[in-house]
PDB file of C-alpha atoms in Angstrom:
ATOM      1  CA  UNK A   1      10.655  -4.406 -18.235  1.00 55.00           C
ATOM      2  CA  UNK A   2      14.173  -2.265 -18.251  1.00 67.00           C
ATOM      3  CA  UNK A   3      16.452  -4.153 -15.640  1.00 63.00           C
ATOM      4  CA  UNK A   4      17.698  -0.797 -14.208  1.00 76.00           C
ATOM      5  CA  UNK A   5      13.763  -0.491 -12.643  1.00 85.00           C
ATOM      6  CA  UNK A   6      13.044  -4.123 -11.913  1.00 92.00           C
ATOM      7  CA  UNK A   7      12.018  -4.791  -8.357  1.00 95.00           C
ATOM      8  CA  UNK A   8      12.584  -8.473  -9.314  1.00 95.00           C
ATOM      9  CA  UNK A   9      15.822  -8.198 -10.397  1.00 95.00           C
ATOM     10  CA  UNK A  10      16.965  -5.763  -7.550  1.00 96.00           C
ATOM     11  CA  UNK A  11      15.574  -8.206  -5.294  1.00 97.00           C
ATOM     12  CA  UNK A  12      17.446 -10.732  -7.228  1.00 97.00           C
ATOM     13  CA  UNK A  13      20.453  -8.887  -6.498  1.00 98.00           C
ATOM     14  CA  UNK A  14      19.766  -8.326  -2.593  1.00 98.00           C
ATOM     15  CA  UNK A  15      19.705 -12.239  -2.199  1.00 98.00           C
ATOM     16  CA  UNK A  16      22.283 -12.688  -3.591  1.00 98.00           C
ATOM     17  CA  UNK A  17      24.432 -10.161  -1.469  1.00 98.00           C
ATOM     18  CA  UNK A  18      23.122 -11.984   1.746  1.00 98.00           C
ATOM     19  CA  UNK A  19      24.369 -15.131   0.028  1.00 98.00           C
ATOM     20  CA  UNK A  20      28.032 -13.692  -0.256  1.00 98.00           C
ATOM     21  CA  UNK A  21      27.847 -12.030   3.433  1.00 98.00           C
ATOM     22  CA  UNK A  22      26.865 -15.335   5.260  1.00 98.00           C
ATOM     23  CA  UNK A  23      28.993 -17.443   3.019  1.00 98.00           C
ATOM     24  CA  UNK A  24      31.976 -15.259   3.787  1.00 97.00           C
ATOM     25  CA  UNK A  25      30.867 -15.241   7.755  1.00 96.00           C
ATOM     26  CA  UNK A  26      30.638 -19.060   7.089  1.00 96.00           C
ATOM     27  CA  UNK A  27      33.818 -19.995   5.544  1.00 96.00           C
ATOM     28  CA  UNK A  28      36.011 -17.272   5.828  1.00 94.00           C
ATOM     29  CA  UNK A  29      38.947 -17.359   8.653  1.00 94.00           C
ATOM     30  CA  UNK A  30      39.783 -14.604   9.557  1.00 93.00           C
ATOM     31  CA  UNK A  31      36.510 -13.255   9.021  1.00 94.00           C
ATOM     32  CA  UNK A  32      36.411 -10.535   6.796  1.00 93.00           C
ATOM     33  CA  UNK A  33      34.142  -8.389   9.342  1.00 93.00           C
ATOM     34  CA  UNK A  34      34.022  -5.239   7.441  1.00 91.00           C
ATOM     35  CA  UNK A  35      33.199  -6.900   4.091  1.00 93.00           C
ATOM     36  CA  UNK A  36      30.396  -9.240   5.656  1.00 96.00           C
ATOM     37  CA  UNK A  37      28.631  -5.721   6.729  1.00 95.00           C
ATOM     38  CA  UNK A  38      29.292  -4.095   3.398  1.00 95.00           C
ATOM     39  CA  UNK A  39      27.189  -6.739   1.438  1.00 97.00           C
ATOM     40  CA  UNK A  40      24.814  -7.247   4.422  1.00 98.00           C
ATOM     41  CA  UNK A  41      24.244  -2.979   4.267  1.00 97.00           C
ATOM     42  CA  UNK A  42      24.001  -3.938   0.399  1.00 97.00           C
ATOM     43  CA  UNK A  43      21.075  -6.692   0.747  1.00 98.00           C
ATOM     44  CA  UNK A  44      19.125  -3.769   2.936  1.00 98.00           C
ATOM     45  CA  UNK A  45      19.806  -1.499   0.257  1.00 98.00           C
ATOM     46  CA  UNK A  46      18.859  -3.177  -2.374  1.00 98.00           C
ATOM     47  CA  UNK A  47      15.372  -5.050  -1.404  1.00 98.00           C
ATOM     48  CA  UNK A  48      14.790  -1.668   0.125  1.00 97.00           C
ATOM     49  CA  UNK A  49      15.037  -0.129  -3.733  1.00 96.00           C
ATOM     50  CA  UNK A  50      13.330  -3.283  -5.076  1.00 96.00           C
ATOM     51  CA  UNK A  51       9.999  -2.097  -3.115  1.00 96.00           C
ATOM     52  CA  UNK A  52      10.287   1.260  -3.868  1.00 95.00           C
ATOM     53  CA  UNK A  53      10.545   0.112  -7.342  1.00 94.00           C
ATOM     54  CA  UNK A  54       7.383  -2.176  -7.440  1.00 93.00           C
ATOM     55  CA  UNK A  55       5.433   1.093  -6.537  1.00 87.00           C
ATOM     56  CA  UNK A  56       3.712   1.382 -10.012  1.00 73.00           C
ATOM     57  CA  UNK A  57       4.323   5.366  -9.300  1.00 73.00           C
ATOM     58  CA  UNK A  58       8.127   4.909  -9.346  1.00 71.00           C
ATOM     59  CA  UNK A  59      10.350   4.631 -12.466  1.00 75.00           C
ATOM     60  CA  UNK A  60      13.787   5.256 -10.851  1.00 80.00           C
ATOM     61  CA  UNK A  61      15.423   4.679  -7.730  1.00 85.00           C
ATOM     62  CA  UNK A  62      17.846   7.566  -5.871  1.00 86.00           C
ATOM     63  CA  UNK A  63      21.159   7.112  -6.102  1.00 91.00           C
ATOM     64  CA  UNK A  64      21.989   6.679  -2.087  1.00 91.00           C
ATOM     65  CA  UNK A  65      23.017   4.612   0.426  1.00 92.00           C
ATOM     66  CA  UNK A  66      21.049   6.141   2.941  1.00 95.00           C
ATOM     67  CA  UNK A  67      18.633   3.516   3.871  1.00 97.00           C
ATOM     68  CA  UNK A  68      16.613   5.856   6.308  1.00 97.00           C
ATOM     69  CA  UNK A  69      16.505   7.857   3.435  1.00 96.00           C
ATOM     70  CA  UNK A  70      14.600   5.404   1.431  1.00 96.00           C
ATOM     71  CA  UNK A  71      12.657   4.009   4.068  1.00 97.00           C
ATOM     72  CA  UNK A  72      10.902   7.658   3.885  1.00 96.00           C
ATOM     73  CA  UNK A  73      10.151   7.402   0.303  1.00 93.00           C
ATOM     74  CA  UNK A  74       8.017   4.268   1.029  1.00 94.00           C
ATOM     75  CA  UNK A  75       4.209   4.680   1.235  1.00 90.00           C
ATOM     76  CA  UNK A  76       3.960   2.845   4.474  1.00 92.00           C
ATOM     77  CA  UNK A  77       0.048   2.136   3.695  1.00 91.00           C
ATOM     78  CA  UNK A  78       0.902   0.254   0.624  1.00 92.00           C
ATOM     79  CA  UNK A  79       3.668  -1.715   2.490  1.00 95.00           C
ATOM     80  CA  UNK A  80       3.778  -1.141   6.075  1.00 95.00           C
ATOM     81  CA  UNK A  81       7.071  -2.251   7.636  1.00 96.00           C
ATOM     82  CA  UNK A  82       7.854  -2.103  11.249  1.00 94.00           C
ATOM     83  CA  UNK A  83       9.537   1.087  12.647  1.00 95.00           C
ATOM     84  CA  UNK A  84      12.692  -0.797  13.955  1.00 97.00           C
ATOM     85  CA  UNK A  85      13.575  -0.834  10.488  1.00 98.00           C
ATOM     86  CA  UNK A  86      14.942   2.569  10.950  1.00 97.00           C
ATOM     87  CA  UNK A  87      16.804   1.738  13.676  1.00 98.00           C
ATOM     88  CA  UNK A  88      18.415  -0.930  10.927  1.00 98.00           C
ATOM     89  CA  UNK A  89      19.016   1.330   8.777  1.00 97.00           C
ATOM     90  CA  UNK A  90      21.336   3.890  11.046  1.00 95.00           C
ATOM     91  CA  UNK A  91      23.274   0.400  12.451  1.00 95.00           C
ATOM     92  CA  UNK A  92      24.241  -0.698   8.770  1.00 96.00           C
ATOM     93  CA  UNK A  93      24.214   2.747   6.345  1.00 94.00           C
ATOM     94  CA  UNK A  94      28.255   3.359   7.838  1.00 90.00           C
ATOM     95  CA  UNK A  95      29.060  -0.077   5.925  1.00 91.00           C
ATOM     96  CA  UNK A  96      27.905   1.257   3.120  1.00 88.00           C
ATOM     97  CA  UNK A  97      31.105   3.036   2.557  1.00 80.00           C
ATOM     98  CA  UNK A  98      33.389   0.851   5.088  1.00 67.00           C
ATOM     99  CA  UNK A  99      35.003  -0.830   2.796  1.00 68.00           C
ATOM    100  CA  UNK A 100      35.312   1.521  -0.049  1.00 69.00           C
ATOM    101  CA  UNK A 101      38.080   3.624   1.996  1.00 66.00           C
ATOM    102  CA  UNK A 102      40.498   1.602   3.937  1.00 65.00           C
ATOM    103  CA  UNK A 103      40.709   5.352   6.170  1.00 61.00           C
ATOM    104  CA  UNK A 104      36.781   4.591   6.992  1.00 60.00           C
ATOM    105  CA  UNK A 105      37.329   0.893   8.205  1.00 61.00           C
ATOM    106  CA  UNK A 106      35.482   0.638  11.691  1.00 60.00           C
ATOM    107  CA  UNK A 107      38.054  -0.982  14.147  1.00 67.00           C
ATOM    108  CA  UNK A 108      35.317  -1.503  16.373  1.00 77.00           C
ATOM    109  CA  UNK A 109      33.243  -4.067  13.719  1.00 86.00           C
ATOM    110  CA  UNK A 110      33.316  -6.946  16.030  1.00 90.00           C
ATOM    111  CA  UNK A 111      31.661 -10.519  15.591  1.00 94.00           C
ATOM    112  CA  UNK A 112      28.254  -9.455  17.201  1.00 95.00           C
ATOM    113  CA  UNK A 113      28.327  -6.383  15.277  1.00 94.00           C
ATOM    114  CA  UNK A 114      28.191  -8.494  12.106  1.00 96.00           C
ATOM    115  CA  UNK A 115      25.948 -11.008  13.386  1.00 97.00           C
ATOM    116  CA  UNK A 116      23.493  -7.977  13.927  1.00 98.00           C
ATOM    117  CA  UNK A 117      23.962  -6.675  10.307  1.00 98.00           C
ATOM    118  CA  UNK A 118      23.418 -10.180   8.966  1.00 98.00           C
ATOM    119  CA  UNK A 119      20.210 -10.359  11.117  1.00 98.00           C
ATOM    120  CA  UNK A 120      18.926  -6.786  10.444  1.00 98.00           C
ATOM    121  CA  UNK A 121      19.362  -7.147   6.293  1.00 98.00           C
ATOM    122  CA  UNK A 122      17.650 -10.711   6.219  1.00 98.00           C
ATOM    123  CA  UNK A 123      14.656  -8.950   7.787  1.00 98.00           C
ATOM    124  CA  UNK A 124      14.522  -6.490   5.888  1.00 98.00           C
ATOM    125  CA  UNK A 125      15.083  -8.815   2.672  1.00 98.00           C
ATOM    126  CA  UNK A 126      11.904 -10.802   3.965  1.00 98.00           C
ATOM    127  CA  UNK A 127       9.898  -7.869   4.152  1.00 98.00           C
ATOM    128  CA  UNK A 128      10.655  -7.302   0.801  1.00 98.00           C
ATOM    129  CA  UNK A 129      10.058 -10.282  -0.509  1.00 98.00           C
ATOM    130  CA  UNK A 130       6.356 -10.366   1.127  1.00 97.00           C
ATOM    131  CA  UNK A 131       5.955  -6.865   0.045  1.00 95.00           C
ATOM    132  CA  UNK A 132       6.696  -7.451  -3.749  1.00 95.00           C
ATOM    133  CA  UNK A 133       5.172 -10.772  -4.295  1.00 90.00           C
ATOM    134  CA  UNK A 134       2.369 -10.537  -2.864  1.00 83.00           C
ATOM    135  CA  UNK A 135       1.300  -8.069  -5.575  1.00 55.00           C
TER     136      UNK A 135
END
């Protein structure tokens, strides 16, 4: 199967960003706040793409970091997620770009902030997960 349309590898990909976001909450001091959100908003995004991609109706992936967005192109019926997960999705799409332009860094990322984003993108990662292999 073509990498670029792998849910396996996407998901793959989304562990790994969760990896890198807790290690650098873990080790890091200072914390690097706005980076931790960037690859949590990553791990949504990605296992988020990795089901869309396991749709056998799909064969590419939109090029966004809108996670509400993708949530919508999801047939719920074929893999029902919970509707908090568009609340998730508006709390970590503004990381997407965060730390791409130092004028968008969000002075007001605090601790519990991040703790959040960690919390919301390993949910969403485990929904994906189920979703994909279960299949």
């Amino acid at each position: 199967m073509d990498k670029a349309i792998d849910p396996h590898i996407w998901l793959a990909q989304a562990k790994i960003e969760l990896e890198v976001a807790k290690h650098l909450e873990q080790e890091f001091i200072p914390k690097p706040l706005e980076i931790i959100c960037f690859h949590a908003q990553q791990t949504a995004e990605k296992a988020i793409k990795a089901v869309i991609l396991n749709d056998a109706t799909q064969n590419s992936v939109a090029k966004t970091h809108d996670l509400s967005f993708l949530l919508d192109s999801i047939d719920k019926n074929q893999y029902p997620f919970e509707d908090e997960f568009y609340d998730y999705a508006d709390e970590l799409f503004p990381y997407s770009v965060a730390t791409r332009y130092p004028s968008m860094l969000q002075d007001n990322i605090d601790e519990y902030k991040t703790t959040q984003a960690l919390r919301h993108a390993e949910k969403i990662l485990n929904w994906a997960t189920k979703a994909i292999n279960k299949e």
